[in-house]
Short mmCIF file of C-alpha atoms in Angstrom, two decimals:
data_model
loop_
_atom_site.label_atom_id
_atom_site.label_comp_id
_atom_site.label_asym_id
_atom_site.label_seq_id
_atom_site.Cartn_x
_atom_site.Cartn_y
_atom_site.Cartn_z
CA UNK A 1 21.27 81.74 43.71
CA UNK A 2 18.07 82.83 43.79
CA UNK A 3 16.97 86.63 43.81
CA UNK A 4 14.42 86.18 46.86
CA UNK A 5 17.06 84.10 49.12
CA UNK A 6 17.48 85.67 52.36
CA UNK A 7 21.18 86.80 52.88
CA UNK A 8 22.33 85.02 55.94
CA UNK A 9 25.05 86.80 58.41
CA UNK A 10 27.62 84.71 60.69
CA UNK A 11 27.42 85.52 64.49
CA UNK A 12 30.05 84.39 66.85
CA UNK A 13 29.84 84.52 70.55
CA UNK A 14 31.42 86.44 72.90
CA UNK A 15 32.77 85.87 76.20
CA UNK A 16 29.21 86.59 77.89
CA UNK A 17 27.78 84.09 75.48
CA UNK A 18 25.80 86.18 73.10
CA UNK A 19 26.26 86.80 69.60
CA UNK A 20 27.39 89.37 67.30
CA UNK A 21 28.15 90.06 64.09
CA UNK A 22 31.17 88.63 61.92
CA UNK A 23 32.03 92.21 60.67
CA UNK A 24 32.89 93.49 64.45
CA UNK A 25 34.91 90.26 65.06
CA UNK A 26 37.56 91.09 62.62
CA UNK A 27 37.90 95.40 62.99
CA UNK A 28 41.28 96.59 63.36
CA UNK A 29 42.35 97.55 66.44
CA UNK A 30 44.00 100.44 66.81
CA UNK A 31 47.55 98.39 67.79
CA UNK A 32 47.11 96.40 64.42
CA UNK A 33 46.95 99.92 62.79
CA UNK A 34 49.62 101.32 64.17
CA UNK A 35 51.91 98.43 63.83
CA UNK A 36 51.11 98.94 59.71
CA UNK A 37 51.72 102.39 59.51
CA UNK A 38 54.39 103.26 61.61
CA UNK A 39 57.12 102.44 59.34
CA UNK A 40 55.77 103.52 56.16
CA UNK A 41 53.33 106.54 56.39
CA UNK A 42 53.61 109.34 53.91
CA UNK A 43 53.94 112.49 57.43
CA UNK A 44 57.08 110.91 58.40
CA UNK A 45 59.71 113.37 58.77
CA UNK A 46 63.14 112.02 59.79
CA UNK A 47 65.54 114.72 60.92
CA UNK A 48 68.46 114.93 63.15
CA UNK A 49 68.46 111.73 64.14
CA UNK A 50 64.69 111.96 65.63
CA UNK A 51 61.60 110.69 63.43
CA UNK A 52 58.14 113.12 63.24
CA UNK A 53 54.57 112.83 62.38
CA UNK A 54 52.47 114.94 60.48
CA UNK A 55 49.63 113.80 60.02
CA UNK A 56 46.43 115.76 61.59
CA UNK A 57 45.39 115.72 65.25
CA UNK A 58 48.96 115.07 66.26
CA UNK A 59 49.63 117.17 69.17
CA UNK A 60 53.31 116.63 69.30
CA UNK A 61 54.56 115.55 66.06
CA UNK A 62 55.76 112.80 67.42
CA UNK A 63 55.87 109.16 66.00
CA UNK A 64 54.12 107.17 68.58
CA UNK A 65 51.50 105.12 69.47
CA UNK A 66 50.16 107.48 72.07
CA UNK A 67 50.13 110.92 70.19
CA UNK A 68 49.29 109.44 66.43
CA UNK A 69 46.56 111.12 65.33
CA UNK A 70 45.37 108.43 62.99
CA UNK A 71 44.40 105.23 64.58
CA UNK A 72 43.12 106.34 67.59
CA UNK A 73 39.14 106.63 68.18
CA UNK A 74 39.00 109.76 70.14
CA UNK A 75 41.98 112.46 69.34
CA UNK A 76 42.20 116.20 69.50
CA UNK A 77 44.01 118.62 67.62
CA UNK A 78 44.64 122.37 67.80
CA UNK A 79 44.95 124.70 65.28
CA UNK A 80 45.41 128.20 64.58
CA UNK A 81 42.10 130.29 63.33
CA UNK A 82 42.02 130.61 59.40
CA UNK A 83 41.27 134.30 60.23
CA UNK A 84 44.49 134.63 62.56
CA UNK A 85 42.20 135.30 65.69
CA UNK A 86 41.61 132.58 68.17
CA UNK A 87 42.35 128.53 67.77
CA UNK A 88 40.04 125.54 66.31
CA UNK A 89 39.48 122.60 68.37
CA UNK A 90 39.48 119.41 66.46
CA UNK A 91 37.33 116.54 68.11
CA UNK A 92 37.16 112.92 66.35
CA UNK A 93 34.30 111.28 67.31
CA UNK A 94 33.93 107.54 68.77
CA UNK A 95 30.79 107.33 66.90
CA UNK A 96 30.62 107.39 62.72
CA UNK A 97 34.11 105.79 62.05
CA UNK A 98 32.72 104.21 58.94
CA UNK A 99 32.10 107.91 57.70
CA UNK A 100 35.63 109.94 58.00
CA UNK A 101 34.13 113.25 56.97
CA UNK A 102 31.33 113.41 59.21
CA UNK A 103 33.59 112.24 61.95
CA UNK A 104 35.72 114.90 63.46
CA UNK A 105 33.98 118.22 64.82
CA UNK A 106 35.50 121.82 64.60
CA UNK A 107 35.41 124.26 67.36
CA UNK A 108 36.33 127.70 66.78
CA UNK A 109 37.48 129.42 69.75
CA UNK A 110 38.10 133.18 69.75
CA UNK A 111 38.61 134.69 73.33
CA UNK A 112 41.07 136.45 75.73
CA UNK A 113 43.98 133.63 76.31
CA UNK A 114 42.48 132.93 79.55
CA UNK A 115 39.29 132.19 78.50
CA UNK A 116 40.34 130.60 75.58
CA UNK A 117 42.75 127.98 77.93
CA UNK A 118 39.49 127.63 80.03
CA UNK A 119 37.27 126.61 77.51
CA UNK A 120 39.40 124.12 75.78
CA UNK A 121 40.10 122.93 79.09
CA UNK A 122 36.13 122.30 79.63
CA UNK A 123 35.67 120.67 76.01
CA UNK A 124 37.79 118.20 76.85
CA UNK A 125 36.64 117.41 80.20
CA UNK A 126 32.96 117.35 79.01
CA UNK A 127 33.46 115.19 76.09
CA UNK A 128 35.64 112.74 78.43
CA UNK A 129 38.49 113.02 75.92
CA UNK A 130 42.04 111.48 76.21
CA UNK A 131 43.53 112.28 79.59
CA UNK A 132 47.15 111.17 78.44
CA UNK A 133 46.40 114.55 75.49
CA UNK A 134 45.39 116.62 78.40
CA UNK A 135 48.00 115.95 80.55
CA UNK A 136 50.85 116.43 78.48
CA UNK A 137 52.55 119.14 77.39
CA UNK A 138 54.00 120.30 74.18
CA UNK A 139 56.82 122.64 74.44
CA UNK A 140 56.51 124.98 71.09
CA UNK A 141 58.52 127.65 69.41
CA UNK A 142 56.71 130.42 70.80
CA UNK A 143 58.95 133.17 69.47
CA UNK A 144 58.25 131.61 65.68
CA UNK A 145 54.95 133.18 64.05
CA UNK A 146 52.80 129.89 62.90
CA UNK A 147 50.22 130.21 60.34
CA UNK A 148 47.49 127.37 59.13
CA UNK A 149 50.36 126.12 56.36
CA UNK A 150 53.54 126.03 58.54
CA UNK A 151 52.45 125.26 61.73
CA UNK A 152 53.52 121.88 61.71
CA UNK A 153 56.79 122.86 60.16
CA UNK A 154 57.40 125.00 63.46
CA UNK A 155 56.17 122.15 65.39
CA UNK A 156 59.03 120.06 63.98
CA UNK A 157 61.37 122.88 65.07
CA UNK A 158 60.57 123.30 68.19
CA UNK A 159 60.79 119.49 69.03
CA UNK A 160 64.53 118.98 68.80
CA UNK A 161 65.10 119.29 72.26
CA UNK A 162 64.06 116.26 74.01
CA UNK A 163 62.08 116.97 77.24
CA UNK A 164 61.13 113.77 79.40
CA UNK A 165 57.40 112.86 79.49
CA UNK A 166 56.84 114.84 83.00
CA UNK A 167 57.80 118.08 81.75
CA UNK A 168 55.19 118.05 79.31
CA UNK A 169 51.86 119.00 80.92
CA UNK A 170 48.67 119.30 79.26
CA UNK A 171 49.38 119.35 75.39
CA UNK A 172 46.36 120.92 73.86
CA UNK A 173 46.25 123.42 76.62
CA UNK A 174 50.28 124.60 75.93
CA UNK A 175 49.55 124.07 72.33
CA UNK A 176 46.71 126.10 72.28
CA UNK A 177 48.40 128.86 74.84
CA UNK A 178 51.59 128.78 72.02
CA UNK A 179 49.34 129.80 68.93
CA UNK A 180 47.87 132.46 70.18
CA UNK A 181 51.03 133.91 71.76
CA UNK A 182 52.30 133.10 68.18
CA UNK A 183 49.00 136.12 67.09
CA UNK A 184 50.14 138.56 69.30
CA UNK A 185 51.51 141.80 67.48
CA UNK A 186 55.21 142.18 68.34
CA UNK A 187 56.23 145.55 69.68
CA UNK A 188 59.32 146.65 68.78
CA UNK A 189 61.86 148.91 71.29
CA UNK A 190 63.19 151.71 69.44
CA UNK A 191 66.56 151.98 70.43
CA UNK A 192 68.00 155.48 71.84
CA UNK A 193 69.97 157.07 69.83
CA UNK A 194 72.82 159.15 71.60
CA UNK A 195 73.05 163.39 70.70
CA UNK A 196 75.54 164.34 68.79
CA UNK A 197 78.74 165.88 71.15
CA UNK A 198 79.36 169.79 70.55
CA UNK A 199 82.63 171.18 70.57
#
């Protein structure tokens, strides 16, 4: 082959008639992803009976289609401040999939719980995320203190009671709303101690 021959690239057409490149033709879809990895990733937990993910961005730690956090092109995740104050907002971009570490953007959050609920609220509204993420729930341990290492440990925890899918609503906003419940300081009641009886 010569070194000046132009490199030639196969097109196919579309439905619409026009032509694009081979390379786009044959990208995995996100079903052909998922049908490879469901049965053999390296986050699957398997415990009483019930099978968990987790891997990143997984708002549920669930092993499904709809909440993997993997083979989707748009996910969010929530997790708790390195700091202990406030939650970061994980966005994976639709754009840049070829370049995995320039593809997800942090949001740190640190706010009153109100404000903090609003504002993730709005992020994901803006960026015209995943309804199915927004509108469903996650029901987490909120009496169990989560930090950035054991927070999906908890998650696992929490999930052995099965809820049906309309008791769960919003997930990053109840995930979000569990952390920093989680970063409250507990106050403990002293208990009353009764006076000794005189004779």
């Amino acid at each position: 082959m010569q070194a000046n021959m132009p490199v030639r690239v196969f097109r196919l057409p579309d439905f619409q008639g026009n032509f694009f490149p081979l390379l786009h033709r044959f990208t995995m879809s996100s079903h052909l992803q998922w049908m490879v990895i469901r049965n053999c990733s390296s986050f699957l937990i398997k415990r009483n009976g019930q099978t968990y993910s987790t891997e990143p961005n997984n708002l549920k730690a669930r092993n499904s289609f709809r909440f993997n956090g993997l083979v989707h092109k748009k996910t969010v995740g929530v997790q708790p401040a390195a700091d202990g104050k406030g939650v970061v907002v994980v966005l994976k971009k639709r754009a840049g999939q070829n370049k995995p570490a320039n593809s997800y953007v942090k949001v740190t959050i640190n706010k009153n719980s109100r404000a903090t609920l609003n504002s993730l609220r709005h992020i994901i509204r803006k960026n015209k995320y995943r309804k199915d993420l927004r509108m469903v729930s996650l029901i987490c341990g909120f009496g169990e203190a989560e930090t950035s290492n054991s927070w999906h440990f908890c998650l696992c925890q929490s999930l052995r009671t099965t809820f049906k899918s309309h008791l769960f609503p919003q997930a990053a906003l109840r995930r979000a709303s569990a952390i920093l419940k989680s970063q409250k300081p507990v106050v403990v009641k002293k208990k009353r101690t009764r006076a000794a009886k005189t004779a």
